[in-house]
Amino acid sequence: MGNGEKYKMYSVALRKPIPTCSFAFNASSWHVHVYNGVYTSHRRQCRCASSSTRPSWLNTDLILSARISKAVATIAPQFIDDPVLVYMTNNSSKDQRLPLLHTVFEFMITAAVANKGTIYEAADWKSATVMVPPGKDVANPMTLISSGGLGFFANLGISGTVKTLYEFPREIGPHKTRVLGKRPFYYIFIVATVPEGRGRGLASKIIKQVLAIAQKEQRPAWLEASTEGSKCVYAKLGFKEVGTVVLGKGKCDATGLPMKGGPGIRLWPMVWEPLKKSQRE
């Protein structure tokens, strides 16, 4: 598809084109676009035109559930050895960790979508990214329970809950406040690519699409890199390190596993700033 060609709208479930202006309904609907091989979706509200105009195959709850399930299936296994996720779940064995990660990411992605987040995927779910738009927060208390928060925190346990709700934001927050102040920003929340999809620039293609939107709106973008490798990928896309955060110091080793007196794990908050008009000319 050429760069000048417009987005096409597809249904998530059937990948069939939706006739323009053929229907509108009062459930939360999914608008899905494909551009340069990257599918995106976001949730929006539509007013009901007529119940008879809604296609029988379009059930938004099923679409939403299927979309989140596919994202979880792509993302969760890629974080089995991620230091941050290992640390958050290190009260569980490695055999228990993958099922727990599915629970973790199902909640996290559901919470993101509940706050108008977008799920991107490329190459038939070989890569997936979850983005939260400016002014929205995954930790929004109004959506935590409805997104499955009670079950999530019960599975995570007291230790994991404290790390997630207290330690992580306590360490990241000062960097975010220092760099962004009160500016709204795009949050690139989760990025993952399956092994057979790596080396093809799939994640970079998705992130560039988000950054193009941020550039147009003159908004910064924010993420946290949890490995040296991901930090290098993001740096090539224009993200700058704004500090180093250490979690679990004295409690875990560099991989996130329990270790008394251990060095803890490192992650790197990073920011991308849009070019000003004068810089682009």
Short mmCIF file of C-alpha atoms in Angstrom, two decimals:
data_model
loop_
_atom_site.label_atom_id
_atom_site.label_comp_id
_atom_site.label_asym_id
_atom_site.label_seq_id
_atom_site.Cartn_x
_atom_site.Cartn_y
_atom_site.Cartn_z
CA MET A 1 0.00 0.00 0.00
CA GLY A 2 1.48 3.33 -1.01
CA ASN A 3 2.02 6.09 1.50
CA GLY A 4 -0.59 8.23 -0.20
CA GLU A 5 -3.34 5.64 0.04
CA LYS A 6 -5.98 6.15 2.71
CA TYR A 7 -6.62 3.80 5.61
CA LYS A 8 -9.17 1.07 4.96
CA MET A 9 -11.59 0.00 7.67
CA TYR A 10 -11.81 -3.70 8.49
CA SER A 11 -13.73 -5.77 10.99
CA VAL A 12 -11.40 -7.35 13.53
CA ALA A 13 -13.15 -10.70 13.50
CA LEU A 14 -13.59 -11.30 9.79
CA ARG A 15 -11.03 -8.99 8.16
CA LYS A 16 -13.76 -8.03 5.68
CA PRO A 17 -14.19 -4.43 4.51
CA ILE A 18 -16.97 -2.52 6.27
CA PRO A 19 -19.12 -0.52 3.83
CA THR A 20 -18.67 3.18 4.48
CA CYS A 21 -21.42 4.70 6.69
CA SER A 22 -23.40 1.46 6.61
CA PHE A 23 -24.20 1.35 10.32
CA ALA A 24 -23.83 2.94 13.73
CA PHE A 25 -24.87 1.54 17.07
CA ASN A 26 -24.75 2.39 20.74
CA ALA A 27 -22.40 -0.32 21.96
CA SER A 28 -18.71 0.41 22.28
CA SER A 29 -17.49 -0.25 18.74
CA TRP A 30 -14.08 -1.03 17.32
CA HIS A 31 -12.65 0.94 14.45
CA VAL A 32 -9.82 -0.96 12.83
CA HIS A 33 -7.47 0.36 10.19
CA VAL A 34 -4.67 -1.16 8.17
CA TYR A 35 -1.77 0.94 6.95
CA ASN A 36 1.49 -0.42 5.57
CA GLY A 37 0.69 -3.85 6.99
CA VAL A 38 -0.05 -2.68 10.53
CA TYR A 39 -3.54 -3.22 11.96
CA THR A 40 -4.76 -0.86 14.64
CA SER A 41 -7.92 -0.67 16.65
CA HIS A 42 -9.46 1.74 19.09
CA ARG A 43 -12.70 1.89 20.95
CA ARG A 44 -15.23 4.64 20.39
CA GLN A 45 -18.88 5.36 21.09
CA CYS A 46 -21.43 5.58 18.28
CA ARG A 47 -25.06 6.67 18.42
CA CYS A 48 -27.68 4.18 17.41
CA ALA A 49 -29.07 4.76 13.95
CA SER A 50 -31.29 1.69 13.80
CA SER A 51 -31.02 -1.75 15.33
CA SER A 52 -31.69 -3.25 11.92
CA THR A 53 -28.54 -1.65 10.52
CA ARG A 54 -26.21 -3.63 12.77
CA PRO A 55 -24.79 -6.69 10.96
CA SER A 56 -25.61 -9.93 12.77
CA TRP A 57 -21.97 -11.02 12.69
CA LEU A 58 -20.78 -7.96 14.56
CA ASN A 59 -20.72 -8.56 18.32
CA THR A 60 -18.46 -5.98 19.91
CA ASP A 61 -17.92 -7.96 23.10
CA LEU A 62 -16.62 -10.91 21.09
CA ILE A 63 -14.46 -8.65 18.95
CA LEU A 64 -12.99 -7.02 22.02
CA SER A 65 -12.35 -10.33 23.76
CA ALA A 66 -10.76 -11.89 20.67
CA ARG A 67 -8.54 -8.88 20.07
CA ILE A 68 -7.27 -8.87 23.66
CA SER A 69 -6.76 -12.66 23.63
CA LYS A 70 -4.64 -12.47 20.48
CA ALA A 71 -2.57 -9.66 21.95
CA VAL A 72 -2.01 -11.64 25.16
CA ALA A 73 -1.01 -14.74 23.19
CA THR A 74 1.63 -12.72 21.33
CA ILE A 75 2.89 -10.67 24.27
CA ALA A 76 2.90 -12.87 27.39
CA PRO A 77 5.43 -15.54 26.31
CA GLN A 78 7.95 -12.87 25.27
CA PHE A 79 8.15 -11.60 28.87
CA ILE A 80 8.90 -14.94 30.54
CA ASP A 81 12.51 -13.82 31.20
CA ASP A 82 11.97 -10.06 31.21
CA PRO A 83 13.65 -8.75 34.40
CA VAL A 84 10.76 -6.46 35.38
CA LEU A 85 8.10 -9.15 34.98
CA VAL A 86 10.30 -11.77 36.64
CA TYR A 87 10.73 -9.44 39.61
CA MET A 88 7.01 -8.65 39.78
CA THR A 89 6.15 -12.38 39.79
CA ASN A 90 9.21 -13.90 41.50
CA ASN A 91 7.11 -15.40 44.29
CA SER A 92 6.05 -17.96 41.64
CA SER A 93 8.13 -20.69 40.00
CA LYS A 94 9.07 -20.42 36.33
CA ASP A 95 6.52 -23.15 35.53
CA GLN A 96 3.83 -21.04 37.17
CA ARG A 97 5.05 -17.81 35.62
CA LEU A 98 3.71 -18.21 32.07
CA PRO A 99 0.08 -18.83 33.14
CA LEU A 100 0.47 -15.94 35.58
CA LEU A 101 1.83 -13.70 32.82
CA HIS A 102 -1.24 -14.46 30.73
CA THR A 103 -3.36 -13.23 33.65
CA VAL A 104 -1.11 -10.19 34.11
CA PHE A 105 -1.25 -9.11 30.48
CA GLU A 106 -4.94 -9.86 30.07
CA PHE A 107 -5.61 -7.42 32.90
CA MET A 108 -3.07 -4.83 31.73
CA ILE A 109 -4.33 -4.79 28.15
CA THR A 110 -7.97 -4.78 29.22
CA ALA A 111 -7.25 -1.84 31.53
CA ALA A 112 -5.47 -0.01 28.70
CA VAL A 113 -8.39 -0.53 26.32
CA ALA A 114 -10.82 0.61 29.01
CA ASN A 115 -8.88 3.88 29.01
CA LYS A 116 -9.13 4.30 25.23
CA GLY A 117 -5.88 2.45 24.58
CA THR A 118 -5.05 1.08 21.15
CA ILE A 119 -3.87 -2.43 20.25
CA TYR A 120 -1.58 -2.57 17.21
CA GLU A 121 -0.43 -5.74 15.49
CA ALA A 122 1.68 -6.55 12.46
CA ALA A 123 2.30 -9.63 10.30
CA ASP A 124 -0.68 -11.56 11.66
CA TRP A 125 0.16 -10.99 15.33
CA LYS A 126 3.88 -11.65 15.08
CA SER A 127 4.29 -8.27 16.75
CA ALA A 128 1.93 -6.38 19.03
CA THR A 129 2.02 -3.02 20.79
CA VAL A 130 -0.39 -1.42 23.24
CA MET A 131 -0.54 2.37 23.36
CA VAL A 132 -2.39 4.61 25.83
CA PRO A 133 -3.35 8.07 24.52
CA PRO A 134 -2.65 11.45 26.14
CA GLY A 135 -4.62 12.20 29.28
CA LYS A 136 -5.42 8.55 30.02
CA ASP A 137 -3.96 6.27 32.71
CA VAL A 138 -3.92 2.48 32.88
CA ALA A 139 -3.95 2.78 36.68
CA ASN A 140 -7.23 4.71 36.58
CA PRO A 141 -9.07 3.50 39.73
CA MET A 142 -12.41 3.88 37.94
CA THR A 143 -11.52 1.04 35.54
CA LEU A 144 -9.26 -1.20 37.64
CA ILE A 145 -12.09 -3.33 39.04
CA SER A 146 -14.09 -3.58 35.81
CA SER A 147 -10.90 -4.64 33.99
CA GLY A 148 -10.44 -7.61 36.32
CA GLY A 149 -8.24 -5.97 38.93
CA LEU A 150 -9.48 -8.01 41.91
CA GLY A 151 -8.62 -11.32 40.29
CA PHE A 152 -5.36 -9.93 38.95
CA PHE A 153 -4.09 -8.76 42.33
CA ALA A 154 -5.29 -11.95 44.02
CA ASN A 155 -3.19 -13.98 41.57
CA LEU A 156 -0.24 -11.62 41.91
CA GLY A 157 -0.22 -11.86 45.71
CA ILE A 158 0.66 -9.21 48.27
CA SER A 159 4.32 -8.94 47.22
CA GLY A 160 3.54 -8.55 43.52
CA THR A 161 0.72 -6.11 44.22
CA VAL A 162 2.99 -3.87 46.32
CA LYS A 163 5.63 -3.90 43.58
CA THR A 164 3.07 -3.06 40.89
CA LEU A 165 1.01 -0.42 42.68
CA TYR A 166 3.67 1.18 44.87
CA GLU A 167 7.31 0.45 44.01
CA PHE A 168 7.15 0.81 40.22
CA PRO A 169 5.26 4.14 40.14
CA ARG A 170 7.30 5.46 43.08
CA GLU A 171 10.54 4.99 41.14
CA ILE A 172 9.29 5.99 37.68
CA GLY A 173 7.12 8.92 38.76
CA PRO A 174 9.87 11.47 39.57
CA HIS A 175 11.51 10.99 36.16
CA LYS A 176 8.18 11.39 34.40
CA THR A 177 7.33 14.54 36.35
CA ARG A 178 10.76 16.04 35.77
CA VAL A 179 10.73 15.45 32.02
CA LEU A 180 7.06 15.81 31.09
CA GLY A 181 5.67 18.03 33.81
CA LYS A 182 1.94 18.31 33.19
CA ARG A 183 2.17 17.76 29.42
CA PRO A 184 -0.15 15.05 28.05
CA PHE A 185 1.81 12.28 26.33
CA TYR A 186 1.44 9.07 24.34
CA TYR A 187 2.41 6.09 26.48
CA ILE A 188 3.84 3.14 24.58
CA PHE A 189 2.79 0.69 27.23
CA ILE A 190 3.72 -2.76 25.92
CA VAL A 191 5.81 -3.88 22.92
CA ALA A 192 6.53 -7.50 21.97
CA THR A 193 7.54 -9.53 18.91
CA VAL A 194 7.60 -13.32 18.67
CA PRO A 195 11.00 -14.90 17.82
CA GLU A 196 10.08 -15.75 14.22
CA GLY A 197 9.04 -12.14 13.62
CA ARG A 198 12.21 -10.51 14.87
CA GLY A 199 14.73 -8.80 12.64
CA ARG A 200 12.01 -7.50 10.31
CA GLY A 201 11.40 -4.14 11.94
CA LEU A 202 7.80 -4.99 12.84
CA ALA A 203 7.78 -3.31 16.25
CA SER A 204 9.62 -0.30 14.84
CA LYS A 205 7.01 0.04 12.10
CA ILE A 206 4.22 0.08 14.67
CA ILE A 207 5.99 2.56 16.93
CA LYS A 208 6.71 4.85 13.98
CA GLN A 209 2.98 4.92 13.28
CA VAL A 210 2.31 6.06 16.85
CA LEU A 211 5.09 8.65 16.62
CA ALA A 212 3.63 10.02 13.39
CA ILE A 213 0.40 10.73 15.27
CA ALA A 214 2.33 12.26 18.16
CA GLN A 215 4.32 14.42 15.74
CA LYS A 216 1.17 15.70 14.08
CA GLU A 217 -0.33 16.56 17.47
CA GLN A 218 2.97 17.90 18.86
CA ARG A 219 2.81 15.48 21.78
CA PRO A 220 5.73 13.68 23.45
CA ALA A 221 5.82 9.89 23.77
CA TRP A 222 6.98 7.92 26.79
CA LEU A 223 8.04 4.34 27.49
CA GLU A 224 10.18 2.28 29.83
CA ALA A 225 12.84 -0.03 28.36
CA SER A 226 13.43 -3.12 30.50
CA THR A 227 16.41 -4.55 28.58
CA GLU A 228 19.54 -3.18 26.94
CA GLY A 229 18.33 -4.57 23.61
CA SER A 230 14.97 -2.82 23.70
CA LYS A 231 16.67 0.38 24.82
CA CYS A 232 18.81 0.32 21.67
CA VAL A 233 15.77 -0.25 19.45
CA TYR A 234 13.93 2.70 20.98
CA ALA A 235 17.01 4.92 20.77
CA LYS A 236 17.14 4.32 17.01
CA LEU A 237 13.56 5.60 16.82
CA GLY A 238 14.52 8.84 18.53
CA PHE A 239 13.81 8.07 22.17
CA LYS A 240 16.22 9.53 24.73
CA GLU A 241 17.11 8.05 28.11
CA VAL A 242 16.05 10.27 30.98
CA GLY A 243 17.50 8.22 33.81
CA THR A 244 18.05 4.76 35.22
CA VAL A 245 15.63 3.15 37.65
CA VAL A 246 16.59 0.30 39.97
CA LEU A 247 13.85 -1.95 41.36
CA GLY A 248 14.30 -4.61 44.03
CA LYS A 249 17.70 -3.47 45.25
CA GLY A 250 18.76 -5.76 48.07
CA LYS A 251 15.95 -8.18 47.24
CA CYS A 252 16.66 -9.64 43.78
CA ASP A 253 19.46 -10.34 41.31
CA ALA A 254 19.87 -8.66 37.92
CA THR A 255 17.38 -11.08 36.34
CA GLY A 256 14.65 -10.36 38.88
CA LEU A 257 14.94 -13.59 40.88
CA PRO A 258 15.03 -13.41 44.71
CA MET A 259 18.49 -12.72 46.15
CA LYS A 260 19.19 -11.23 49.54
CA GLY A 261 21.50 -8.26 49.11
CA GLY A 262 21.18 -8.47 45.31
CA PRO A 263 21.76 -5.55 42.94
CA GLY A 264 18.16 -5.35 41.76
CA ILE A 265 16.98 -4.87 38.19
CA ARG A 266 17.45 -1.86 35.96
CA LEU A 267 15.09 -0.20 33.53
CA TRP A 268 15.32 3.00 31.58
CA PRO A 269 12.54 5.58 31.23
CA MET A 270 12.75 7.16 27.78
CA VAL A 271 11.06 10.09 26.07
CA TRP A 272 10.52 11.05 22.44
CA GLU A 273 9.94 14.70 21.64
CA PRO A 274 8.22 15.91 18.45
CA LEU A 275 10.12 18.15 16.11
CA LYS A 276 8.97 21.73 16.04
CA LYS A 277 7.83 23.10 12.71
CA SER A 278 11.02 25.16 12.41
CA GLN A 279 13.12 22.02 12.95
CA ARG A 280 11.30 20.13 10.21
CA GLU A 281 11.82 22.79 7.55
#
